[in-house]
XYZ file of C-alpha atoms in Angstrom:
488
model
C 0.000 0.000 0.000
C 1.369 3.380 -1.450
C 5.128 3.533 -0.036
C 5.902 0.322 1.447
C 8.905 2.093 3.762
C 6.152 5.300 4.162
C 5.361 4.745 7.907
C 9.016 4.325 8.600
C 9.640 7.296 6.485
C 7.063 9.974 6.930
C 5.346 11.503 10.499
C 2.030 11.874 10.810
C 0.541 15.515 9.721
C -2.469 17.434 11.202
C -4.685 20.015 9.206
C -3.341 23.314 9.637
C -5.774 25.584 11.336
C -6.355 29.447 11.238
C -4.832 31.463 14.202
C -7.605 31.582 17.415
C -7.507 35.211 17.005
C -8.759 35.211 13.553
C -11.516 32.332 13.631
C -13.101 33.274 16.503
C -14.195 36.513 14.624
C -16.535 34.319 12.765
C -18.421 31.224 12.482
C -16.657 30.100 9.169
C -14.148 27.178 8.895
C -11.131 27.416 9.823
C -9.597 24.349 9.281
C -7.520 23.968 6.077
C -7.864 20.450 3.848
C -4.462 18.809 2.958
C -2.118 20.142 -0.286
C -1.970 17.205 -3.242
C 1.617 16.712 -1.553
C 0.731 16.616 1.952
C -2.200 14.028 1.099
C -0.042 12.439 -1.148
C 2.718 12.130 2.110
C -0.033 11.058 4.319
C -1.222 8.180 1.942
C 2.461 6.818 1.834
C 2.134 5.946 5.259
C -0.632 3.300 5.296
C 0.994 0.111 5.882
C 0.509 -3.244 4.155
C -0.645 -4.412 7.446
C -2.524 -7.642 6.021
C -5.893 -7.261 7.843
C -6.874 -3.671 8.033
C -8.566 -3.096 11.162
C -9.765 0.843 10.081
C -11.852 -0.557 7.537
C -13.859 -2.213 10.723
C -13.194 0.753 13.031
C -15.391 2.989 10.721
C -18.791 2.467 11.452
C -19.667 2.555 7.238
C -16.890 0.261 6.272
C -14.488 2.863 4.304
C -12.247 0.870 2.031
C -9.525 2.988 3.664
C -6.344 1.243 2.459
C -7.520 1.554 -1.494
C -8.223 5.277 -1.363
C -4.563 6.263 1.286
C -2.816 3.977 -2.387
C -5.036 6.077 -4.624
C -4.269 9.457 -3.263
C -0.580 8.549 -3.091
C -0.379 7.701 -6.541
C -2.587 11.042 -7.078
C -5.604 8.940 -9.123
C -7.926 11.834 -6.898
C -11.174 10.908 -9.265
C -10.524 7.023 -8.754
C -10.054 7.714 -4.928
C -13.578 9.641 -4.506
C -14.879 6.705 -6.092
C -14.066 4.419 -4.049
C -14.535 6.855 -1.114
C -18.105 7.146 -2.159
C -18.943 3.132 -2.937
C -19.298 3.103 1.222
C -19.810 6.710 2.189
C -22.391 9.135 0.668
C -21.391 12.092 2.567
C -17.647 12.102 3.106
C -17.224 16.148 3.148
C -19.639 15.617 6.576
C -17.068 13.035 8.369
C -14.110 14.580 6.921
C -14.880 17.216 8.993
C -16.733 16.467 12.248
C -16.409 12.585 12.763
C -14.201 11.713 15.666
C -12.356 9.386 13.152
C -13.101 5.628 15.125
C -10.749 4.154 11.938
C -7.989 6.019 13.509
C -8.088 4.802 16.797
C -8.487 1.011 14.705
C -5.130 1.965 12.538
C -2.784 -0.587 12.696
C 0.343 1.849 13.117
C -1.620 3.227 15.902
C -0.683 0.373 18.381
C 3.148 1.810 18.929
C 3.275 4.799 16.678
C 0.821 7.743 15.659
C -2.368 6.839 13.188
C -2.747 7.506 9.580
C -4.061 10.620 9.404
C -7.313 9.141 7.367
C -9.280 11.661 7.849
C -7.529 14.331 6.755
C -7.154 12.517 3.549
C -10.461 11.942 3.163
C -11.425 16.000 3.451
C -8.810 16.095 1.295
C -10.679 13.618 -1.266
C -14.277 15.212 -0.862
C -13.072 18.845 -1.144
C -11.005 18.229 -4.625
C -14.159 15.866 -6.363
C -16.325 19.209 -5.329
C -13.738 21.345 -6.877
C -13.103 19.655 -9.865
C -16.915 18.696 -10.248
C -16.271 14.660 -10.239
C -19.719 14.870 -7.900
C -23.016 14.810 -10.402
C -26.269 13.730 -9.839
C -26.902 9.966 -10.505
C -30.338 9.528 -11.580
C -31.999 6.168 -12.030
C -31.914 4.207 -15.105
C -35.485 3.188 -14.787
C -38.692 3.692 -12.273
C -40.096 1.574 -10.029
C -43.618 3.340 -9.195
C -42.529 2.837 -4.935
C -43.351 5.741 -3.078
C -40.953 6.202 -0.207
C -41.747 9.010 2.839
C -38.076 9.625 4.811
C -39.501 11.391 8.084
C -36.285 13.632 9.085
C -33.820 14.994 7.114
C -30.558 14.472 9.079
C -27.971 12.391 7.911
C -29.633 9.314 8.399
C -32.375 10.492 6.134
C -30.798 12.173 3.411
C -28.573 8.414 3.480
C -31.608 6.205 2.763
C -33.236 8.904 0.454
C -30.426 9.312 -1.884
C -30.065 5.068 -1.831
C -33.280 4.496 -2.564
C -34.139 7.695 -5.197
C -30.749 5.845 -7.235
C -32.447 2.500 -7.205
C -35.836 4.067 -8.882
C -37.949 4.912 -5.846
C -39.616 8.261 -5.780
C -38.814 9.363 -2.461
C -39.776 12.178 -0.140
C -38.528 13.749 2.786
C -40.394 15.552 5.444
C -38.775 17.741 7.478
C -39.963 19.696 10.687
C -37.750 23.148 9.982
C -37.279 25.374 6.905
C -34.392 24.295 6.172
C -33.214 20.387 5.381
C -30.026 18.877 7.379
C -31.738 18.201 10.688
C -29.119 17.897 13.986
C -26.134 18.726 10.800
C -27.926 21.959 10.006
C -29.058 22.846 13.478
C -26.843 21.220 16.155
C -23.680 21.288 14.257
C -21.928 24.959 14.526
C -20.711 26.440 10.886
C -17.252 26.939 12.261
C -17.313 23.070 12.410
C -18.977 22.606 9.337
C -20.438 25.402 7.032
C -23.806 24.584 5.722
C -22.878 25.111 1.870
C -22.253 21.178 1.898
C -25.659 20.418 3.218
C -27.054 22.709 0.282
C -24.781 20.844 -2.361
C -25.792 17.899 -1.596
C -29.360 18.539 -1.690
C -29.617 19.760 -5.152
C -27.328 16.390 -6.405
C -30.300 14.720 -4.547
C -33.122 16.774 -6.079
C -31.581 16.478 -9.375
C -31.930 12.740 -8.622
C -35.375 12.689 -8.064
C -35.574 13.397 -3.784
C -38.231 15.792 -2.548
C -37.736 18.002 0.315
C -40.849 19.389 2.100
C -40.185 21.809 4.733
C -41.664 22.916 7.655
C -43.930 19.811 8.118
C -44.534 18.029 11.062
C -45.365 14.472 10.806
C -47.635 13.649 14.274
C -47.841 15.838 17.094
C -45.345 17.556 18.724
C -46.670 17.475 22.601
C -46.258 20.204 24.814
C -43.891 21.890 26.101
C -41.429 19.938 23.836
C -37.992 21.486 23.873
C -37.783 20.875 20.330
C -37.897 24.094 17.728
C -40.141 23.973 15.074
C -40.725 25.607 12.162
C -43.827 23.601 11.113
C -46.225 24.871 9.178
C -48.278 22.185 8.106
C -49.130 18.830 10.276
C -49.182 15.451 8.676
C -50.360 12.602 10.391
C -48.885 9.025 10.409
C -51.859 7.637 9.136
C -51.792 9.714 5.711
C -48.430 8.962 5.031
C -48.864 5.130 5.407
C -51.770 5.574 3.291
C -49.963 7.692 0.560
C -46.092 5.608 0.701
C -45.445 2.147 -0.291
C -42.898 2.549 2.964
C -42.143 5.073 5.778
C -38.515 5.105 6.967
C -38.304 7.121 10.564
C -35.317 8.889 10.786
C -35.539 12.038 12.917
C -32.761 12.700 15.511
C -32.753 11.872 19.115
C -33.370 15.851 20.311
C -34.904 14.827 23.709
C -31.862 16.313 26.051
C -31.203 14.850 29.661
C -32.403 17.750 32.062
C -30.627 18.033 35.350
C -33.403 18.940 37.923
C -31.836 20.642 40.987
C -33.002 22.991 43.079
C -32.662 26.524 40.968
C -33.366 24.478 37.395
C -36.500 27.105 36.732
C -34.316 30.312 36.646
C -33.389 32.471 33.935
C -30.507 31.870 32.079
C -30.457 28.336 32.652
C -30.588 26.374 29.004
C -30.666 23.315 27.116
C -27.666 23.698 24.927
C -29.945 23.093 22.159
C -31.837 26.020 22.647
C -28.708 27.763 22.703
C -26.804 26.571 19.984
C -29.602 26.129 16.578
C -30.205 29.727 17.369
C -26.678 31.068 16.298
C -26.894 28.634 13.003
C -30.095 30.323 12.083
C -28.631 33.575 12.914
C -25.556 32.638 10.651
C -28.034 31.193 7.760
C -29.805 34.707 7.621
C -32.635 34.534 9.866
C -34.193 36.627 12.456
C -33.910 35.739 15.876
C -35.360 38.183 18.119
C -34.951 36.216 21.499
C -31.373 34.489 20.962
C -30.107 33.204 24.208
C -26.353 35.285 23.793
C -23.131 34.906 25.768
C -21.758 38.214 25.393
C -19.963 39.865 28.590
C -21.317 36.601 30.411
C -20.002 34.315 32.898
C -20.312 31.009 31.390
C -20.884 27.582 32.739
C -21.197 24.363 30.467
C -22.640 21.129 32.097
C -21.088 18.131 30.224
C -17.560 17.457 28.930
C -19.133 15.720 25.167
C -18.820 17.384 21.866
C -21.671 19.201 22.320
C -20.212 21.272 25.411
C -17.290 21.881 23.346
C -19.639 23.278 20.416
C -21.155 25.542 23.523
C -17.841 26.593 24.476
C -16.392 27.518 20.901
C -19.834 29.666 20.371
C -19.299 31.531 23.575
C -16.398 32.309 22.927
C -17.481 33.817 19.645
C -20.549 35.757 21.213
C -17.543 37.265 23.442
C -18.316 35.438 26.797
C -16.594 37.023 29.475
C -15.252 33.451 30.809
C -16.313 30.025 29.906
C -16.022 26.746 32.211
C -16.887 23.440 30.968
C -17.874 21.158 33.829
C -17.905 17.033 33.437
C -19.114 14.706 36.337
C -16.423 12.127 35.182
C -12.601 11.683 36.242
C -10.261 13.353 34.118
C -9.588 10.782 31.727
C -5.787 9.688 31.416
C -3.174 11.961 28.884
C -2.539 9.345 26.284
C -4.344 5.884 26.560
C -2.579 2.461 27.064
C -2.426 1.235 23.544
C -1.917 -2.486 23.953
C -4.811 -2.389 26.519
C -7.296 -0.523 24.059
C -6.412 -0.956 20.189
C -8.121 -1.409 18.189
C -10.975 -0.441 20.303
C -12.192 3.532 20.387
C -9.829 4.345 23.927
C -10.899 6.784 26.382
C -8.251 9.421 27.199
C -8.064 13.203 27.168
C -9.330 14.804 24.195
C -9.309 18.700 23.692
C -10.836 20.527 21.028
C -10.220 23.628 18.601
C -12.918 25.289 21.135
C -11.001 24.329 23.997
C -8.032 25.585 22.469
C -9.814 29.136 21.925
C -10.389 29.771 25.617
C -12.234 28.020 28.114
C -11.735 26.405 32.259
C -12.060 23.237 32.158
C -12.977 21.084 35.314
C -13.553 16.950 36.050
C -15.489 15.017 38.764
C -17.912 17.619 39.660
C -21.403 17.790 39.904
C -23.824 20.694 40.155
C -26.175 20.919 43.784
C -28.040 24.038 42.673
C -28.758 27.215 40.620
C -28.838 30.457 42.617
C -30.394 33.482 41.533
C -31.727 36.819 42.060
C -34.943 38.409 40.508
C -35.284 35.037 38.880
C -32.342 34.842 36.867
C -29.352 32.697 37.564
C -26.313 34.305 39.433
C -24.073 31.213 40.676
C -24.007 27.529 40.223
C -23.297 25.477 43.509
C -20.917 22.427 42.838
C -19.354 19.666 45.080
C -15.990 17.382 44.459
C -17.400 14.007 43.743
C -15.124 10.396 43.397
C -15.922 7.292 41.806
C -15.741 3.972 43.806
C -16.944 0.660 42.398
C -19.010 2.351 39.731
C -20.361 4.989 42.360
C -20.282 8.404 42.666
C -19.835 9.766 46.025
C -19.774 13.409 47.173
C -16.407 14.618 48.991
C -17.074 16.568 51.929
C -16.715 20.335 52.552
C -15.907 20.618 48.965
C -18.668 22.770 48.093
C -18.212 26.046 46.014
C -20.130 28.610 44.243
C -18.698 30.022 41.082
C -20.411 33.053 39.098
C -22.760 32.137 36.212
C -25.122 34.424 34.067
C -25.628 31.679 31.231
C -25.933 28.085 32.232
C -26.133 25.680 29.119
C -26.385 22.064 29.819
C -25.372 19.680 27.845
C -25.354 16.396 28.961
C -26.493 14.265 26.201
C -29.729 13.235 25.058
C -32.321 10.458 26.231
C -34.131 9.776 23.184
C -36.083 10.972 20.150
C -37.951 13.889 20.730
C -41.937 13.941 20.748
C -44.528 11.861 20.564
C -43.653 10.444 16.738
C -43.111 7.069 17.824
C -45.978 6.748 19.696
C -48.298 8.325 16.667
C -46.582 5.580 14.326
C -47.439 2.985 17.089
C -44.513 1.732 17.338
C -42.730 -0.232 20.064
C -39.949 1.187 22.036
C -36.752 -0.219 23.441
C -35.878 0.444 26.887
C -34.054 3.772 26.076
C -37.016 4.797 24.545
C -35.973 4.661 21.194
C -37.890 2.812 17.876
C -37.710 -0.784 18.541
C -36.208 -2.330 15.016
C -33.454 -5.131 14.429
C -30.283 -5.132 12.651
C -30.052 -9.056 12.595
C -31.709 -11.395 10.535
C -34.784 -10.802 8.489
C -36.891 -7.369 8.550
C -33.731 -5.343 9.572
C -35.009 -1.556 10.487
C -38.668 -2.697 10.009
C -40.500 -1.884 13.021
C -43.349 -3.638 14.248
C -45.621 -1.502 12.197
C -46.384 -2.945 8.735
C -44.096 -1.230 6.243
C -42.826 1.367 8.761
C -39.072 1.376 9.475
C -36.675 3.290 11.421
C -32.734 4.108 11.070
C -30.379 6.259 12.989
C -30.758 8.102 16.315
C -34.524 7.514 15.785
C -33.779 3.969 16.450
C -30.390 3.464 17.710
C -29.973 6.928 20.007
C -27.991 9.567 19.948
C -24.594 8.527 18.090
C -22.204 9.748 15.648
C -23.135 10.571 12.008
C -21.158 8.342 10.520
C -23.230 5.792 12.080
C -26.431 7.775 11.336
C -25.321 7.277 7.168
C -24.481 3.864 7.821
C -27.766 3.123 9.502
C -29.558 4.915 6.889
C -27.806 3.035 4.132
C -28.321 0.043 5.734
C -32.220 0.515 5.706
C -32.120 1.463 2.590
C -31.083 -1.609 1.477
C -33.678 -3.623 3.584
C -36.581 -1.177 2.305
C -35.433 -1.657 -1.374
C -35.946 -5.547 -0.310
C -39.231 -5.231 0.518
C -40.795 -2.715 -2.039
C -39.147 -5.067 -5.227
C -38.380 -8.769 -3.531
C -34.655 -8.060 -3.725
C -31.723 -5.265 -4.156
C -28.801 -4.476 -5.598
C -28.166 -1.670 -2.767
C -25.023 -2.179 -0.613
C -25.248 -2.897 2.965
C-alpha cells in the first residue's frame, strides 16, 4: 500500500488551522484540507498491514487502504470513487467525525495513526472542486413511493439510496431548512452549511423531494424541540400515501438536570442555545437568541456538544467560559496495547477548547442560585468514583459566578410523541424498537414502517447515522421489489 517504507519514512501531519484570534471573529471554517503533496505524504504511510482493522473501526466500512494507495499515486477521481462506494457524505465526516478508523489503525498500536481523515477531506473537497460529484439519476422507475420522516444524515442516506435505485422518495422535514441535527446542532465553524445545500440539489436532481416545515404527528407540549412547522401530517396519511415510511428524525430529547434553581433564567438546554446562532448565521431573524456576550459562562457536560457551547461563547464574546464534566479526568494518552483497536478513552481537547475556556472533572452541580429570577451562581461539590459509584467529597462545596448556564449532557431519546403516533414499540431507552439481525432489519413492528439512525439506535455519531440509513435502505429496497442491488 502506497510507499511500502512510508510509515518508517514519513510523520504523521495534522490540518493546519487558522490562528484563534482570527476564527473566533466568525463562524466560518477554519480548518484547512491537505495540499496534493501533503495528502499524497499522508497516503504513503498506510501500511501493508494484512488485515486492516480501520476498515472495521469505521462504522460505514471505508475501504480505507484503497483510497490512502489512490491518493498517493494522485488517481484523486478514482479515490472519490471508491470513497463514495461506502460513504455518501464524506465532506460531513471529513470534517466532524471523531475518526473511530484512527483509533483502529494498525500503526496506531506503537506509533501515531494515519491521518485518514484528513485525507479523506482532502478527497471530498477536490471531487467538489473539480466537479467529479453529479447527480446519478436512475436508469429506470419503479412506481414505490418512499416518505423519509427527518432529514438528518440518516435520512438524506436512505433517500439518496433508494431515489438511485428508482424509488420516488420524499422527505419531510420539521424546519425550513433540510439537514436536521447537521444543520441545526452542528456549529458552521465546524462545518459550514454550503455542503448540506450541495448535496441537496445532487439529490433533487436525482429525483428526492424536500418538504419543509412539516410536522409528521404531534409535537406534545412543552417539547424542547424548535419547530418551524407549518403544516401537520399525520402518520396515518403517510402510510396511506407511501409504499414505505422510513423514521429517521434525531434523538433531540436532552437529559435535564433537575436541581433545586433548574427554573431560573438563564439556565438552558444547549440546544436552545446553539440552533439559534446557526439560524442567525443562515440569515434569519432571531429576536430572542439566548447570547453569551460579557457573560459568565458555565457548560454542564464534557461531550462534543459542550465543546460546540464553548467555541460559540467564545465567539458571542463570553466574558469566561467553564466546561464542567461529572467524570474523572480521563488519562493523557491511553494504554495502547490495553485498548487498540478499540475507540480508547483518554483526554481529548478541542479547537474550542483551544480558543479559551476552564475546564474542570469530577464535579457535579447541587443548585442554581439566583436573584430576581435569573441565575447568578451555580453550587458544585468534588465528587469520586468507587466501584461504579459516585460519592460526594465533603466540605468541597463552592459557588462560582454564572449568568448563562447551558447544559449539555447528552440526550435520552427521540424527541416527541412520533413514535408513539406511528405505534410503534420502544426499546428500553425509549428509542424505535427495530433489528439489525436477521430478516426485517429496520422494520419496526408496524407494517411497512421502518426506522434508522438516532430515531432507532440513540444519539450517536453521524457516521453511524449514514451507515444506519444506508443500511435501511437496502432492507426497504428488499421489501418494495423482492430483492436489491443496494449495498449494505
Amino acid at each position: 500500500m502506497g510507499k511500502s517504507t512510508g510509515f518508517l519514512e514519513y510523520q504523521r501531519l495534522s490540518e493546519a488551522s487558522l490562528p484563534v484570534a482570527e476564527r473566533v471573529r466568525n463562524y466560518k471554517e477554519f480548518v484547512l484540507h491537505l495540499s496534493d503533496e501533503e495528502a499524497k505524504i499522508q497516503g504513503a504511510r498506510c501500511m501493508d498491514c494484512g488485515i486492516p482493522f480501520c476498515n472495521s473501526g469505521c462504522p460505514v466500512n471505508n475501504i480505507i487502504p484503497d483510497f490512502n494507495d489512490l491518493v498517493y499515486r494522485q488517481d484523486w477521481k478514482q479515490a472519490i470513487e471508491v470513497l463514495h462506494s461506502t460513504n455518501n457524505f464524506p465532506e460531513f465526516t471529513g470534517r466532524i467525525c471523531p475518526a473511530p478508523c484512527e483509533a483502529a489503525c494498525t500503526l496506531n498500536i506503537n506509533s501515531d495513526a494515519v491521518g485518514i481523515k484528513s485525507i479523506e477531506h482532502a478527497i471530498i473537497d477536490k471531487a467538489w472542486e473539480n466537479g467529479w460529484v453529479v447527480p446519478q439519476p436512475p436508469a429506470t422507475k419503479t412506481g414505490k413511493k418512499v416518505a423519509v420522516v427527518g432529514s438528518g444524515p440518516a435520512g438524506m442516506a436512505a433517500a439518496q439510496q433508494l431515489a438511485r435505485a428508482g424509488h420516488d422518495v420524499t422527505v419531510f422535514e420539521k424546519n425550513s431548512r433540510v439537514g436536521g441535527l447537521l444543520r441545526y446542532g452542528i456549529p458552521d465553524f465546524k462545518m459550514e452549511k454550503s455542503h448540506i445545500d450541495r448535496r441537496i440539489a445532487q439529490m433533487e436532481a436525482e429525483g428526492v423531494t424536500f418538504r419543509t416545515g412539516v410536522q409528521v404527528g404531534p409535537l406534545p407540549e412543552g417539547s424542547p424541540v424548535h419547530s418551524d412547522a407549518a403544516t401537520v401530517v399525520s402518520p396515518e396519511q403517510l402510510k396511506a400515501e407511501f409504499d414505505a415510511v422510513i423514521l429517521a428524525g434525531g434523538a433531540e430529547q436532552p437529559r435535564d438536570l433537575p436541581v433545586p434553581g433548574r427554573e431560573l433564567a438563564g439556565v438552558h438546554f444547549a440546544m436552545d442555545f446553539l440552533p439559534l446562532q446557526n439560524r442567525v448565521v443562515a440569515g434569519d431573524t432571531v429576536p430572542d437568541q439566548i447570547m453569551a456576550t460579557g457573560k459568565h459562562v458555565v457548560v454542564i457536560g464534557g461531550g462534543d456538544t459542550g465543546s460546540d457551547c464553548v467555541g460559540t461563547s467564545n465567539r458571542h464574546g463570553a466574558a469566561s467560559v467553564i466546561q464542567f464534566e461529572l467524570m474523572p479526568q480521563p488519562p493523557e494518552s491511553e494504554n495502547k496495547p490495553l485498548v487498540w483497536p478499540y475507540w480508547p478513552i483518554k483526554l481529548r481537547t478541542s479547537s474550542s477548547h483551544e480558543e479559551g475556556c476552564e475546564r474542570d472533572w469530577a464535579i457535579a452541580t447541587k443548585e442554581f442560585i439566583g436573584e430576581n429570577g435569573k441565575v447568578t451562581q451555580v453550587k458544585t461539590v468534588r465528587v469520586e468514583w468507587k466501584d461504579g459509584r459516585m460519592q460526594e467529597v465533603a466540605g468541597t462545596e463552592q459557588l462560582l459566578k454564572a449568568d448563562l448556564v447551558l447544559l449539555a449532557m447528552g440526550f435520552v431519546s427521540p424527541a416527541g410523541s412520533i413514535i408513539e403516533s406511528f405505534g410503534v414499540e420502544k426499546d428500553g431507552r425509549g428509542n424505535a424498537r427495530a433489528t439489525t439481525d436477521g430478516e426485517g432489519c429496520y422494520a419496526t413492528n408496524v407494517p411497512k414502517v421502518f426506522a434508522a439512525g438516532d430515531m432507532r439506535r440513540g444519539q450517536s455519531l453521524v457516521v453511524w447515522a449514514i451507515r444506519e440509513g444506508r443500511q435501511c435502505a437496502r432492507e426497504v429496497d428488499q421489501f418494495l421489489m423482492g430483492s436489491t442491488t443496494l449495498p449494505r
